[in-house]
Amino acid sequence: KAGVTQTPRYLIKTRGQQVTLSCSPISGHRSVSWYQQTPGQGLQFLFEYFSETQRNKGNFPGRFSGRQFSNSRSEMNVSTLELGDSALYLCASSPILTGADEQYFGPGTRLTVT
Amino acid sequence: GQQLNQSPQSMFIQEGEDVSMNCTSSSIFNTWLWYKQDPGEGPVLLIALYKAGELTSNGRLTAQFGITRKDSFLNISASIPSDVGIYFCAGQSWGGGKLIFGQGTELSVKP
């Protein structure tokens, strides 16, 4: 079974631009979560989607948004990029949404904002 | 952002030695997960724990869910060079979804 895939793997953008990152979950997985990883803050939760609905949201500004499609694929968008948005953005999928679920991560998208 | 207290931050050990790392939280968690991350890659799930007091093994790895539900530890026995990487603990509250991560333990193994 193929793992979580993320595209693109690397991205360089300029301040003020916007960016869209894509995530395809493991086949059969319906929940997708997004995380930001930086050296200073570590791994921080952005948001979670299940059945095309945002279920949880982390403490990030409104410039960070996401969506999920009917095939469970997800995208996240960051508008008006700032230098501090440079990070590894990780997507994780899980098979079910219950009281406890295992999350499997993709390789991430390395975003550099100049 | 919210993080768990994970220690130690780094470890330098000799091949063949055993390793122990732990995570503590001020909050109760329903699930504890342990991940390993190699440079340039996403975290890989090693062990998942679902019940207080649960002890689970995966090869040379053993992890336990603390009885208070506020801590967990991971042991690696007889370390080998491919164990090198950053290990993260993650806690999850009831209802699933959002994971809270520790700061990571960077493991170096000298052959």
mmCIF file with all atom_site columns, C-alpha atoms in Angstrom:
data_model
loop_
_atom_site.group_PDB
_atom_site.id
_atom_site.type_symbol
_atom_site.label_atom_id
_atom_site.label_alt_id
_atom_site.label_comp_id
_atom_site.label_asym_id
_atom_site.label_entity_id
_atom_site.label_seq_id
_atom_site.pdbx_PDB_ins_code
_atom_site.Cartn_x
_atom_site.Cartn_y
_atom_site.Cartn_z
_atom_site.occupancy
_atom_site.B_iso_or_equiv
_atom_site.pdbx_formal_charge
_atom_site.auth_seq_id
_atom_site.auth_comp_id
_atom_site.auth_asym_id
_atom_site.auth_atom_id
_atom_site.pdbx_PDB_model_num
ATOM 1   C CA . LYS A 1 1   ? 0.000   0.000  0.000  1.00 0.00 ? 1   LYS A CA 1
ATOM 2   C CA . ALA A 1 2   ? 1.445   3.372  -0.991 1.00 0.00 ? 2   ALA A CA 1
ATOM 3   C CA . GLY A 1 3   ? 2.237   5.823  1.764  1.00 0.00 ? 3   GLY A CA 1
ATOM 4   C CA . VAL A 1 4   ? 1.244   9.438  2.183  1.00 0.00 ? 4   VAL A CA 1
ATOM 5   C CA . THR A 1 5   ? 2.448   11.547 -0.728 1.00 0.00 ? 5   THR A CA 1
ATOM 6   C CA . GLN A 1 6   ? 3.062   15.266 -0.700 1.00 0.00 ? 6   GLN A CA 1
ATOM 7   C CA . THR A 1 7   ? 3.747   17.611 -3.567 1.00 0.00 ? 7   THR A CA 1
ATOM 8   C CA . PRO A 1 8   ? 5.847   19.491 -4.237 1.00 0.00 ? 8   PRO A CA 1
ATOM 9   C CA . ARG A 1 9   ? 8.761   18.306 -2.072 1.00 0.00 ? 9   ARG A CA 1
ATOM 10  C CA . TYR A 1 10  ? 10.551  21.652 -2.249 1.00 0.00 ? 10  TYR A CA 1
ATOM 11  C CA . LEU A 1 11  ? 9.301   25.153 -2.887 1.00 0.00 ? 11  LEU A CA 1
ATOM 12  C CA . ILE A 1 12  ? 10.851  28.614 -2.875 1.00 0.00 ? 12  ILE A CA 1
ATOM 13  C CA . LYS A 1 13  ? 8.556   31.612 -2.680 1.00 0.00 ? 13  LYS A CA 1
ATOM 14  C CA . THR A 1 14  ? 8.887   35.346 -2.129 1.00 0.00 ? 14  THR A CA 1
ATOM 15  C CA . ARG A 1 15  ? 7.363   37.311 0.723  1.00 0.00 ? 15  ARG A CA 1
ATOM 16  C CA . GLY A 1 16  ? 3.811   38.354 -0.047 1.00 0.00 ? 16  GLY A CA 1
ATOM 17  C CA . GLN A 1 17  ? 3.131   35.489 -2.417 1.00 0.00 ? 17  GLN A CA 1
ATOM 18  C CA . GLN A 1 18  ? 0.773   32.651 -1.712 1.00 0.00 ? 18  GLN A CA 1
ATOM 19  C CA . VAL A 1 19  ? 1.380   28.903 -1.913 1.00 0.00 ? 19  VAL A CA 1
ATOM 20  C CA . THR A 1 20  ? -0.692  25.741 -2.157 1.00 0.00 ? 20  THR A CA 1
ATOM 21  C CA . LEU A 1 21  ? 0.591   22.396 -0.932 1.00 0.00 ? 21  LEU A CA 1
ATOM 22  C CA . SER A 1 22  ? -0.999  19.055 -1.736 1.00 0.00 ? 22  SER A CA 1
ATOM 23  C CA . CYS A 1 23  ? -1.356  15.823 0.205  1.00 0.00 ? 23  CYS A CA 1
ATOM 24  C CA . SER A 1 24  ? -2.674  12.430 -0.877 1.00 0.00 ? 24  SER A CA 1
ATOM 25  C CA . PRO A 1 25  ? -3.432  10.145 2.086  1.00 0.00 ? 25  PRO A CA 1
ATOM 26  C CA . ILE A 1 26  ? -2.936  6.419  2.285  1.00 0.00 ? 26  ILE A CA 1
ATOM 27  C CA . SER A 1 27  ? -5.700  4.650  0.368  1.00 0.00 ? 27  SER A CA 1
ATOM 28  C CA . GLY A 1 28  ? -8.712  4.173  2.627  1.00 0.00 ? 28  GLY A CA 1
ATOM 29  C CA . HIS A 1 29  ? -7.642  6.825  5.124  1.00 0.00 ? 29  HIS A CA 1
ATOM 30  C CA . ARG A 1 30  ? -10.257 9.523  5.585  1.00 0.00 ? 30  ARG A CA 1
ATOM 31  C CA . SER A 1 31  ? -8.614  11.856 8.079  1.00 0.00 ? 31  SER A CA 1
ATOM 32  C CA . VAL A 1 32  ? -5.828  14.231 7.082  1.00 0.00 ? 32  VAL A CA 1
ATOM 33  C CA . SER A 1 33  ? -3.891  16.491 9.440  1.00 0.00 ? 33  SER A CA 1
ATOM 34  C CA . TRP A 1 34  ? -1.310  19.163 8.675  1.00 0.00 ? 34  TRP A CA 1
ATOM 35  C CA . TYR A 1 35  ? 1.690   20.128 10.815 1.00 0.00 ? 35  TYR A CA 1
ATOM 36  C CA . GLN A 1 36  ? 4.386   22.777 10.577 1.00 0.00 ? 36  GLN A CA 1
ATOM 37  C CA . GLN A 1 37  ? 7.906   21.840 11.662 1.00 0.00 ? 37  GLN A CA 1
ATOM 38  C CA . THR A 1 38  ? 10.540  24.470 12.432 1.00 0.00 ? 38  THR A CA 1
ATOM 39  C CA . PRO A 1 39  ? 13.780  24.283 14.448 1.00 0.00 ? 39  PRO A CA 1
ATOM 40  C CA . GLY A 1 40  ? 12.463  26.786 16.973 1.00 0.00 ? 40  GLY A CA 1
ATOM 41  C CA . GLN A 1 41  ? 8.885   25.622 17.504 1.00 0.00 ? 41  GLN A CA 1
ATOM 42  C CA . GLY A 1 42  ? 9.159   21.947 16.628 1.00 0.00 ? 42  GLY A CA 1
ATOM 43  C CA . LEU A 1 43  ? 6.101   20.175 15.273 1.00 0.00 ? 43  LEU A CA 1
ATOM 44  C CA . GLN A 1 44  ? 2.949   22.270 15.567 1.00 0.00 ? 44  GLN A CA 1
ATOM 45  C CA . PHE A 1 45  ? -0.567  21.219 14.584 1.00 0.00 ? 45  PHE A CA 1
ATOM 46  C CA . LEU A 1 46  ? -2.214  23.311 11.872 1.00 0.00 ? 46  LEU A CA 1
ATOM 47  C CA . PHE A 1 47  ? -5.555  21.661 11.171 1.00 0.00 ? 47  PHE A CA 1
ATOM 48  C CA . GLU A 1 48  ? -7.346  18.372 10.613 1.00 0.00 ? 48  GLU A CA 1
ATOM 49  C CA . TYR A 1 49  ? -9.914  17.374 8.019  1.00 0.00 ? 49  TYR A CA 1
ATOM 50  C CA . PHE A 1 50  ? -12.351 14.480 7.956  1.00 0.00 ? 50  PHE A CA 1
ATOM 51  C CA . SER A 1 51  ? -15.049 13.941 5.329  1.00 0.00 ? 51  SER A CA 1
ATOM 52  C CA . GLU A 1 52  ? -14.261 17.298 3.737  1.00 0.00 ? 52  GLU A CA 1
ATOM 53  C CA . THR A 1 53  ? -14.875 19.147 7.022  1.00 0.00 ? 53  THR A CA 1
ATOM 54  C CA . GLN A 1 54  ? -12.328 20.877 9.214  1.00 0.00 ? 54  GLN A CA 1
ATOM 55  C CA . ARG A 1 55  ? -12.535 19.136 12.555 1.00 0.00 ? 55  ARG A CA 1
ATOM 56  C CA . ASN A 1 56  ? -9.717  20.763 14.520 1.00 0.00 ? 56  ASN A CA 1
ATOM 57  C CA . LYS A 1 57  ? -7.643  23.878 14.087 1.00 0.00 ? 57  LYS A CA 1
ATOM 58  C CA . GLY A 1 58  ? -4.371  24.899 15.696 1.00 0.00 ? 58  GLY A CA 1
ATOM 59  C CA . ASN A 1 59  ? -3.201  28.347 16.758 1.00 0.00 ? 59  ASN A CA 1
ATOM 60  C CA . PHE A 1 60  ? -2.162  29.720 13.415 1.00 0.00 ? 60  PHE A CA 1
ATOM 61  C CA . PRO A 1 61  ? -3.296  32.945 11.738 1.00 0.00 ? 61  PRO A CA 1
ATOM 62  C CA . GLY A 1 62  ? -6.053  32.967 9.150  1.00 0.00 ? 62  GLY A CA 1
ATOM 63  C CA . ARG A 1 63  ? -3.456  33.152 6.385  1.00 0.00 ? 63  ARG A CA 1
ATOM 64  C CA . PHE A 1 64  ? -3.206  29.386 6.813  1.00 0.00 ? 64  PHE A CA 1
ATOM 65  C CA . SER A 1 65  ? -6.160  27.522 5.383  1.00 0.00 ? 65  SER A CA 1
ATOM 66  C CA . GLY A 1 66  ? -6.947  24.112 4.038  1.00 0.00 ? 66  GLY A CA 1
ATOM 67  C CA . ARG A 1 67  ? -9.539  21.936 2.442  1.00 0.00 ? 67  ARG A CA 1
ATOM 68  C CA . GLN A 1 68  ? -10.256 18.290 1.766  1.00 0.00 ? 68  GLN A CA 1
ATOM 69  C CA . PHE A 1 69  ? -11.790 16.795 -1.339 1.00 0.00 ? 69  PHE A CA 1
ATOM 70  C CA . SER A 1 70  ? -14.250 13.925 -1.665 1.00 0.00 ? 70  SER A CA 1
ATOM 71  C CA . ASN A 1 71  ? -11.399 11.506 -2.429 1.00 0.00 ? 71  ASN A CA 1
ATOM 72  C CA . SER A 1 72  ? -9.762  12.515 0.894  1.00 0.00 ? 72  SER A CA 1
ATOM 73  C CA . ARG A 1 73  ? -6.934  14.382 -0.808 1.00 0.00 ? 73  ARG A CA 1
ATOM 74  C CA . SER A 1 74  ? -6.144  17.625 0.970  1.00 0.00 ? 74  SER A CA 1
ATOM 75  C CA . GLU A 1 75  ? -4.563  20.953 0.169  1.00 0.00 ? 75  GLU A CA 1
ATOM 76  C CA . MET A 1 76  ? -3.280  23.679 2.420  1.00 0.00 ? 76  MET A CA 1
ATOM 77  C CA . ASN A 1 77  ? -2.848  27.271 1.381  1.00 0.00 ? 77  ASN A CA 1
ATOM 78  C CA . VAL A 1 78  ? -0.749  30.015 2.893  1.00 0.00 ? 78  VAL A CA 1
ATOM 79  C CA . SER A 1 79  ? -1.456  33.541 1.704  1.00 0.00 ? 79  SER A CA 1
ATOM 80  C CA . THR A 1 80  ? 0.711   36.638 2.049  1.00 0.00 ? 80  THR A CA 1
ATOM 81  C CA . LEU A 1 81  ? 3.810   34.625 2.889  1.00 0.00 ? 81  LEU A CA 1
ATOM 82  C CA . GLU A 1 82  ? 6.165   35.849 5.597  1.00 0.00 ? 82  GLU A CA 1
ATOM 83  C CA . LEU A 1 83  ? 9.793   34.892 6.191  1.00 0.00 ? 83  LEU A CA 1
ATOM 84  C CA . GLY A 1 84  ? 8.721   33.042 9.338  1.00 0.00 ? 84  GLY A CA 1
ATOM 85  C CA . ASP A 1 85  ? 6.564   30.684 7.271  1.00 0.00 ? 85  ASP A CA 1
ATOM 86  C CA . SER A 1 86  ? 9.711   28.936 6.071  1.00 0.00 ? 86  SER A CA 1
ATOM 87  C CA . ALA A 1 87  ? 9.317   25.414 7.416  1.00 0.00 ? 87  ALA A CA 1
ATOM 88  C CA . LEU A 1 88  ? 8.769   21.762 6.651  1.00 0.00 ? 88  LEU A CA 1
ATOM 89  C CA . TYR A 1 89  ? 5.033   21.213 6.188  1.00 0.00 ? 89  TYR A CA 1
ATOM 90  C CA . LEU A 1 90  ? 3.954   17.697 7.009  1.00 0.00 ? 90  LEU A CA 1
ATOM 91  C CA . CYS A 1 91  ? 0.731   15.948 6.189  1.00 0.00 ? 91  CYS A CA 1
ATOM 92  C CA . ALA A 1 92  ? -0.464  12.912 8.136  1.00 0.00 ? 92  ALA A CA 1
ATOM 93  C CA . SER A 1 93  ? -3.325  10.547 7.397  1.00 0.00 ? 93  SER A CA 1
ATOM 94  C CA . SER A 1 94  ? -5.182  8.157  9.655  1.00 0.00 ? 94  SER A CA 1
ATOM 95  C CA . PRO A 1 95  ? -7.688  5.420  8.858  1.00 0.00 ? 95  PRO A CA 1
ATOM 96  C CA . ILE A 1 96  ? -10.438 6.265  11.295 1.00 0.00 ? 96  ILE A CA 1
ATOM 97  C CA . LEU A 1 97  ? -11.537 9.046  13.564 1.00 0.00 ? 97  LEU A CA 1
ATOM 98  C CA . THR A 1 98  ? -12.251 7.580  16.979 1.00 0.00 ? 98  THR A CA 1
ATOM 99  C CA . GLY A 1 99  ? -10.969 8.143  20.454 1.00 0.00 ? 99  GLY A CA 1
ATOM 100 C CA . ALA A 1 100 ? -7.492  7.152  19.328 1.00 0.00 ? 100 ALA A CA 1
ATOM 101 C CA . ASP A 1 101 ? -5.958  7.001  15.915 1.00 0.00 ? 101 ASP A CA 1
ATOM 102 C CA . GLU A 1 102 ? -2.514  6.404  14.514 1.00 0.00 ? 102 GLU A CA 1
ATOM 103 C CA . GLN A 1 103 ? -1.238  9.051  12.139 1.00 0.00 ? 103 GLN A CA 1
ATOM 104 C CA . TYR A 1 104 ? 1.126   8.271  9.286  1.00 0.00 ? 104 TYR A CA 1
ATOM 105 C CA . PHE A 1 105 ? 3.232   11.090 7.906  1.00 0.00 ? 105 PHE A CA 1
ATOM 106 C CA . GLY A 1 106 ? 4.302   11.978 4.407  1.00 0.00 ? 106 GLY A CA 1
ATOM 107 C CA . PRO A 1 107 ? 7.818   13.158 3.531  1.00 0.00 ? 107 PRO A CA 1
ATOM 108 C CA . GLY A 1 108 ? 6.831   16.811 3.802  1.00 0.00 ? 108 GLY A CA 1
ATOM 109 C CA . THR A 1 109 ? 7.117   19.923 1.655  1.00 0.00 ? 109 THR A CA 1
ATOM 110 C CA . ARG A 1 110 ? 10.113  22.119 2.423  1.00 0.00 ? 110 ARG A CA 1
ATOM 111 C CA . LEU A 1 111 ? 8.965   25.733 1.943  1.00 0.00 ? 111 LEU A CA 1
ATOM 112 C CA . THR A 1 112 ? 11.527  28.515 1.831  1.00 0.00 ? 112 THR A CA 1
ATOM 113 C CA . VAL A 1 113 ? 10.312  32.106 1.836  1.00 0.00 ? 113 VAL A CA 1
ATOM 114 C CA . THR A 1 114 ? 12.810  34.749 0.689  1.00 0.00 ? 114 THR A CA 1
ATOM 115 C CA . GLY B 2 1   ? 2.876   26.409 20.756 1.00 0.00 ? 1   GLY B CA 1
ATOM 116 C CA . GLN B 2 2   ? 2.077   23.561 23.112 1.00 0.00 ? 2   GLN B CA 1
ATOM 117 C CA . GLN B 2 3   ? 4.780   20.903 23.503 1.00 0.00 ? 3   GLN B CA 1
ATOM 118 C CA . LEU B 2 4   ? 5.495   17.947 25.704 1.00 0.00 ? 4   LEU B CA 1
ATOM 119 C CA . ASN B 2 5   ? 8.635   17.788 27.858 1.00 0.00 ? 5   ASN B CA 1
ATOM 120 C CA . GLN B 2 6   ? 10.899  15.236 26.234 1.00 0.00 ? 6   GLN B CA 1
ATOM 121 C CA . SER B 2 7   ? 14.294  14.252 27.588 1.00 0.00 ? 7   SER B CA 1
ATOM 122 C CA . PRO B 2 8   ? 17.088  13.985 26.981 1.00 0.00 ? 8   PRO B CA 1
ATOM 123 C CA . GLN B 2 9   ? 17.448  16.405 24.087 1.00 0.00 ? 9   GLN B CA 1
ATOM 124 C CA . SER B 2 10  ? 20.383  14.464 22.677 1.00 0.00 ? 10  SER B CA 1
ATOM 125 C CA . MET B 2 11  ? 22.298  11.267 23.327 1.00 0.00 ? 11  MET B CA 1
ATOM 126 C CA . PHE B 2 12  ? 25.669  10.005 22.139 1.00 0.00 ? 12  PHE B CA 1
ATOM 127 C CA . ILE B 2 13  ? 26.069  6.308  22.733 1.00 0.00 ? 13  ILE B CA 1
ATOM 128 C CA . GLN B 2 14  ? 28.202  3.376  21.684 1.00 0.00 ? 14  GLN B CA 1
ATOM 129 C CA . GLU B 2 15  ? 26.795  0.706  19.402 1.00 0.00 ? 15  GLU B CA 1
ATOM 130 C CA . GLY B 2 16  ? 25.302  -2.090 21.475 1.00 0.00 ? 16  GLY B CA 1
ATOM 131 C CA . GLU B 2 17  ? 24.240  0.113  24.371 1.00 0.00 ? 17  GLU B CA 1
ATOM 132 C CA . ASP B 2 18  ? 20.653  0.492  25.519 1.00 0.00 ? 18  ASP B CA 1
ATOM 133 C CA . VAL B 2 19  ? 18.846  3.829  25.250 1.00 0.00 ? 19  VAL B CA 1
ATOM 134 C CA . SER B 2 20  ? 16.006  5.317  27.252 1.00 0.00 ? 20  SER B CA 1
ATOM 135 C CA . MET B 2 21  ? 14.045  8.504  26.653 1.00 0.00 ? 21  MET B CA 1
ATOM 136 C CA . ASN B 2 22  ? 10.845  9.847  28.146 1.00 0.00 ? 22  ASN B CA 1
ATOM 137 C CA . CYS B 2 23  ? 8.071   12.383 27.806 1.00 0.00 ? 23  CYS B CA 1
ATOM 138 C CA . THR B 2 24  ? 5.993   14.121 30.430 1.00 0.00 ? 24  THR B CA 1
ATOM 139 C CA . SER B 2 25  ? 2.932   16.305 30.199 1.00 0.00 ? 25  SER B CA 1
ATOM 140 C CA . SER B 2 26  ? 0.809   18.419 32.508 1.00 0.00 ? 26  SER B CA 1
ATOM 141 C CA . SER B 2 27  ? -2.253  17.111 30.663 1.00 0.00 ? 27  SER B CA 1
ATOM 142 C CA . ILE B 2 28  ? -3.749  13.654 30.471 1.00 0.00 ? 28  ILE B CA 1
ATOM 143 C CA . PHE B 2 29  ? -3.576  11.918 27.120 1.00 0.00 ? 29  PHE B CA 1
ATOM 144 C CA . ASN B 2 30  ? -5.626  9.113  25.689 1.00 0.00 ? 30  ASN B CA 1
ATOM 145 C CA . THR B 2 31  ? -2.939  7.936  23.285 1.00 0.00 ? 31  THR B CA 1
ATOM 146 C CA . TRP B 2 32  ? 0.835   8.112  23.196 1.00 0.00 ? 32  TRP B CA 1
ATOM 147 C CA . LEU B 2 33  ? 2.737   7.674  19.956 1.00 0.00 ? 33  LEU B CA 1
ATOM 148 C CA . TRP B 2 34  ? 6.471   7.409  19.310 1.00 0.00 ? 34  TRP B CA 1
ATOM 149 C CA . TYR B 2 35  ? 7.994   8.453  15.982 1.00 0.00 ? 35  TYR B CA 1
ATOM 150 C CA . LYS B 2 36  ? 11.463  8.467  14.417 1.00 0.00 ? 36  LYS B CA 1
ATOM 151 C CA . GLN B 2 37  ? 12.479  11.093 11.885 1.00 0.00 ? 37  GLN B CA 1
ATOM 152 C CA . ASP B 2 38  ? 15.446  10.906 9.538  1.00 0.00 ? 38  ASP B CA 1
ATOM 153 C CA . PRO B 2 39  ? 16.864  14.050 7.899  1.00 0.00 ? 39  PRO B CA 1
ATOM 154 C CA . GLY B 2 40  ? 14.684  15.345 5.078  1.00 0.00 ? 40  GLY B CA 1
ATOM 155 C CA . GLU B 2 41  ? 11.902  12.866 5.764  1.00 0.00 ? 41  GLU B CA 1
ATOM 156 C CA . GLY B 2 42  ? 8.639   12.784 7.651  1.00 0.00 ? 42  GLY B CA 1
ATOM 157 C CA . PRO B 2 43  ? 8.273   11.071 11.038 1.00 0.00 ? 43  PRO B CA 1
ATOM 158 C CA . VAL B 2 44  ? 7.786   7.310  10.915 1.00 0.00 ? 44  VAL B CA 1
ATOM 159 C CA . LEU B 2 45  ? 5.459   5.720  13.467 1.00 0.00 ? 45  LEU B CA 1
ATOM 160 C CA . LEU B 2 46  ? 7.287   3.275  15.739 1.00 0.00 ? 46  LEU B CA 1
ATOM 161 C CA . ILE B 2 47  ? 4.869   2.393  18.514 1.00 0.00 ? 47  ILE B CA 1
ATOM 162 C CA . ALA B 2 48  ? 1.317   3.379  19.505 1.00 0.00 ? 48  ALA B CA 1
ATOM 163 C CA . LEU B 2 49  ? 0.013   3.081  23.089 1.00 0.00 ? 49  LEU B CA 1
ATOM 164 C CA . TYR B 2 50  ? -3.673  3.238  23.967 1.00 0.00 ? 50  TYR B CA 1
ATOM 165 C CA . LYS B 2 51  ? -4.078  2.188  27.612 1.00 0.00 ? 51  LYS B CA 1
ATOM 166 C CA . ALA B 2 52  ? -2.583  3.451  30.846 1.00 0.00 ? 52  ALA B CA 1
ATOM 167 C CA . GLY B 2 53  ? 0.097   1.026  32.001 1.00 0.00 ? 53  GLY B CA 1
ATOM 168 C CA . GLU B 2 54  ? 0.361   -0.589 28.565 1.00 0.00 ? 54  GLU B CA 1
ATOM 169 C CA . LEU B 2 55  ? 3.802   -1.922 27.645 1.00 0.00 ? 55  LEU B CA 1
ATOM 170 C CA . THR B 2 56  ? 4.354   -2.546 23.934 1.00 0.00 ? 56  THR B CA 1
ATOM 171 C CA . SER B 2 57  ? 7.357   -3.841 22.003 1.00 0.00 ? 57  SER B CA 1
ATOM 172 C CA . ASN B 2 58  ? 8.371   -3.532 18.374 1.00 0.00 ? 58  ASN B CA 1
ATOM 173 C CA . GLY B 2 59  ? 11.569  -5.494 17.835 1.00 0.00 ? 59  GLY B CA 1
ATOM 174 C CA . ARG B 2 60  ? 14.289  -3.867 19.922 1.00 0.00 ? 60  ARG B CA 1
ATOM 175 C CA . LEU B 2 61  ? 11.952  -1.005 20.881 1.00 0.00 ? 61  LEU B CA 1
ATOM 176 C CA . THR B 2 62  ? 9.787   -1.026 23.980 1.00 0.00 ? 62  THR B CA 1
ATOM 177 C CA . ALA B 2 63  ? 7.447   1.768  25.063 1.00 0.00 ? 63  ALA B CA 1
ATOM 178 C CA . GLN B 2 64  ? 5.141   2.239  28.019 1.00 0.00 ? 64  GLN B CA 1
ATOM 179 C CA . PHE B 2 65  ? 2.075   4.387  28.647 1.00 0.00 ? 65  PHE B CA 1
ATOM 180 C CA . GLY B 2 66  ? 2.397   5.846  32.140 1.00 0.00 ? 66  GLY B CA 1
ATOM 181 C CA . ILE B 2 67  ? -0.208  4.948  34.752 1.00 0.00 ? 67  ILE B CA 1
ATOM 182 C CA . THR B 2 68  ? -0.992  8.616  35.395 1.00 0.00 ? 68  THR B CA 1
ATOM 183 C CA . ARG B 2 69  ? -1.627  9.066  31.620 1.00 0.00 ? 69  ARG B CA 1
ATOM 184 C CA . LYS B 2 70  ? 0.783   12.015 31.733 1.00 0.00 ? 70  LYS B CA 1
ATOM 185 C CA . ASP B 2 71  ? 3.988   10.293 30.687 1.00 0.00 ? 71  ASP B CA 1
ATOM 186 C CA . SER B 2 72  ? 5.544   7.700  28.438 1.00 0.00 ? 72  SER B CA 1
ATOM 187 C CA . PHE B 2 73  ? 8.982   6.250  27.842 1.00 0.00 ? 73  PHE B CA 1
ATOM 188 C CA . LEU B 2 74  ? 10.764  4.556  24.966 1.00 0.00 ? 74  LEU B CA 1
ATOM 189 C CA . ASN B 2 75  ? 13.635  2.106  25.327 1.00 0.00 ? 75  ASN B CA 1
ATOM 190 C CA . ILE B 2 76  ? 15.891  0.903  22.538 1.00 0.00 ? 76  ILE B CA 1
ATOM 191 C CA . SER B 2 77  ? 17.967  -2.157 23.317 1.00 0.00 ? 77  SER B CA 1
ATOM 192 C CA . ALA B 2 78  ? 21.303  -3.082 21.738 1.00 0.00 ? 78  ALA B CA 1
ATOM 193 C CA . SER B 2 79  ? 21.512  0.042  19.583 1.00 0.00 ? 79  SER B CA 1
ATOM 194 C CA . ILE B 2 80  ? 22.849  -0.138 16.032 1.00 0.00 ? 80  ILE B CA 1
ATOM 195 C CA . PRO B 2 81  ? 24.054  2.623  13.678 1.00 0.00 ? 81  PRO B CA 1
ATOM 196 C CA . SER B 2 82  ? 20.741  2.772  11.799 1.00 0.00 ? 82  SER B CA 1
ATOM 197 C CA . ASP B 2 83  ? 19.022  3.837  15.019 1.00 0.00 ? 83  ASP B CA 1
ATOM 198 C CA . VAL B 2 84  ? 20.508  7.284  14.453 1.00 0.00 ? 84  VAL B CA 1
ATOM 199 C CA . GLY B 2 85  ? 17.838  9.948  14.067 1.00 0.00 ? 85  GLY B CA 1
ATOM 200 C CA . ILE B 2 86  ? 15.453  12.132 16.016 1.00 0.00 ? 86  ILE B CA 1
ATOM 201 C CA . TYR B 2 87  ? 12.823  10.432 18.158 1.00 0.00 ? 87  TYR B CA 1
ATOM 202 C CA . PHE B 2 88  ? 9.584   12.221 18.990 1.00 0.00 ? 88  PHE B CA 1
ATOM 203 C CA . CYS B 2 89  ? 6.864   11.430 21.450 1.00 0.00 ? 89  CYS B CA 1
ATOM 204 C CA . ALA B 2 90  ? 3.341   12.625 20.709 1.00 0.00 ? 90  ALA B CA 1
ATOM 205 C CA . GLY B 2 91  ? 0.234   12.725 22.868 1.00 0.00 ? 91  GLY B CA 1
ATOM 206 C CA . GLN B 2 92  ? -3.339  12.704 21.703 1.00 0.00 ? 92  GLN B CA 1
ATOM 207 C CA . SER B 2 93  ? -6.455  13.560 23.671 1.00 0.00 ? 93  SER B CA 1
ATOM 208 C CA . TRP B 2 94  ? -9.745  11.695 23.495 1.00 0.00 ? 94  TRP B CA 1
ATOM 209 C CA . GLY B 2 95  ? -11.444 12.204 20.161 1.00 0.00 ? 95  GLY B CA 1
ATOM 210 C CA . GLY B 2 96  ? -8.363  11.680 18.060 1.00 0.00 ? 96  GLY B CA 1
ATOM 211 C CA . GLY B 2 97  ? -6.881  14.199 15.667 1.00 0.00 ? 97  GLY B CA 1
ATOM 212 C CA . LYS B 2 98  ? -4.442  16.785 16.935 1.00 0.00 ? 98  LYS B CA 1
ATOM 213 C CA . LEU B 2 99  ? -1.092  15.440 18.131 1.00 0.00 ? 99  LEU B CA 1
ATOM 214 C CA . ILE B 2 100 ? 1.021   17.353 20.666 1.00 0.00 ? 100 ILE B CA 1
ATOM 215 C CA . PHE B 2 101 ? 4.722   16.620 20.130 1.00 0.00 ? 101 PHE B CA 1
ATOM 216 C CA . GLY B 2 102 ? 7.781   16.611 22.324 1.00 0.00 ? 102 GLY B CA 1
ATOM 217 C CA . GLN B 2 103 ? 10.875  18.558 21.307 1.00 0.00 ? 103 GLN B CA 1
ATOM 218 C CA . GLY B 2 104 ? 12.618  15.409 20.149 1.00 0.00 ? 104 GLY B CA 1
ATOM 219 C CA . THR B 2 105 ? 15.622  13.363 21.254 1.00 0.00 ? 105 THR B CA 1
ATOM 220 C CA . GLU B 2 106 ? 18.517  13.304 18.802 1.00 0.00 ? 106 GLU B CA 1
ATOM 221 C CA . LEU B 2 107 ? 20.286  9.957  18.965 1.00 0.00 ? 107 LEU B CA 1
ATOM 222 C CA . SER B 2 108 ? 23.836  9.428  17.720 1.00 0.00 ? 108 SER B CA 1
ATOM 223 C CA . VAL B 2 109 ? 25.344  5.925  17.699 1.00 0.00 ? 109 VAL B CA 1
ATOM 224 C CA . LYS B 2 110 ? 29.090  5.408  17.449 1.00 0.00 ? 110 LYS B CA 1
ATOM 225 C CA . PRO B 2 111 ? 30.091  2.143  15.750 1.00 0.00 ? 111 PRO B CA 1
#
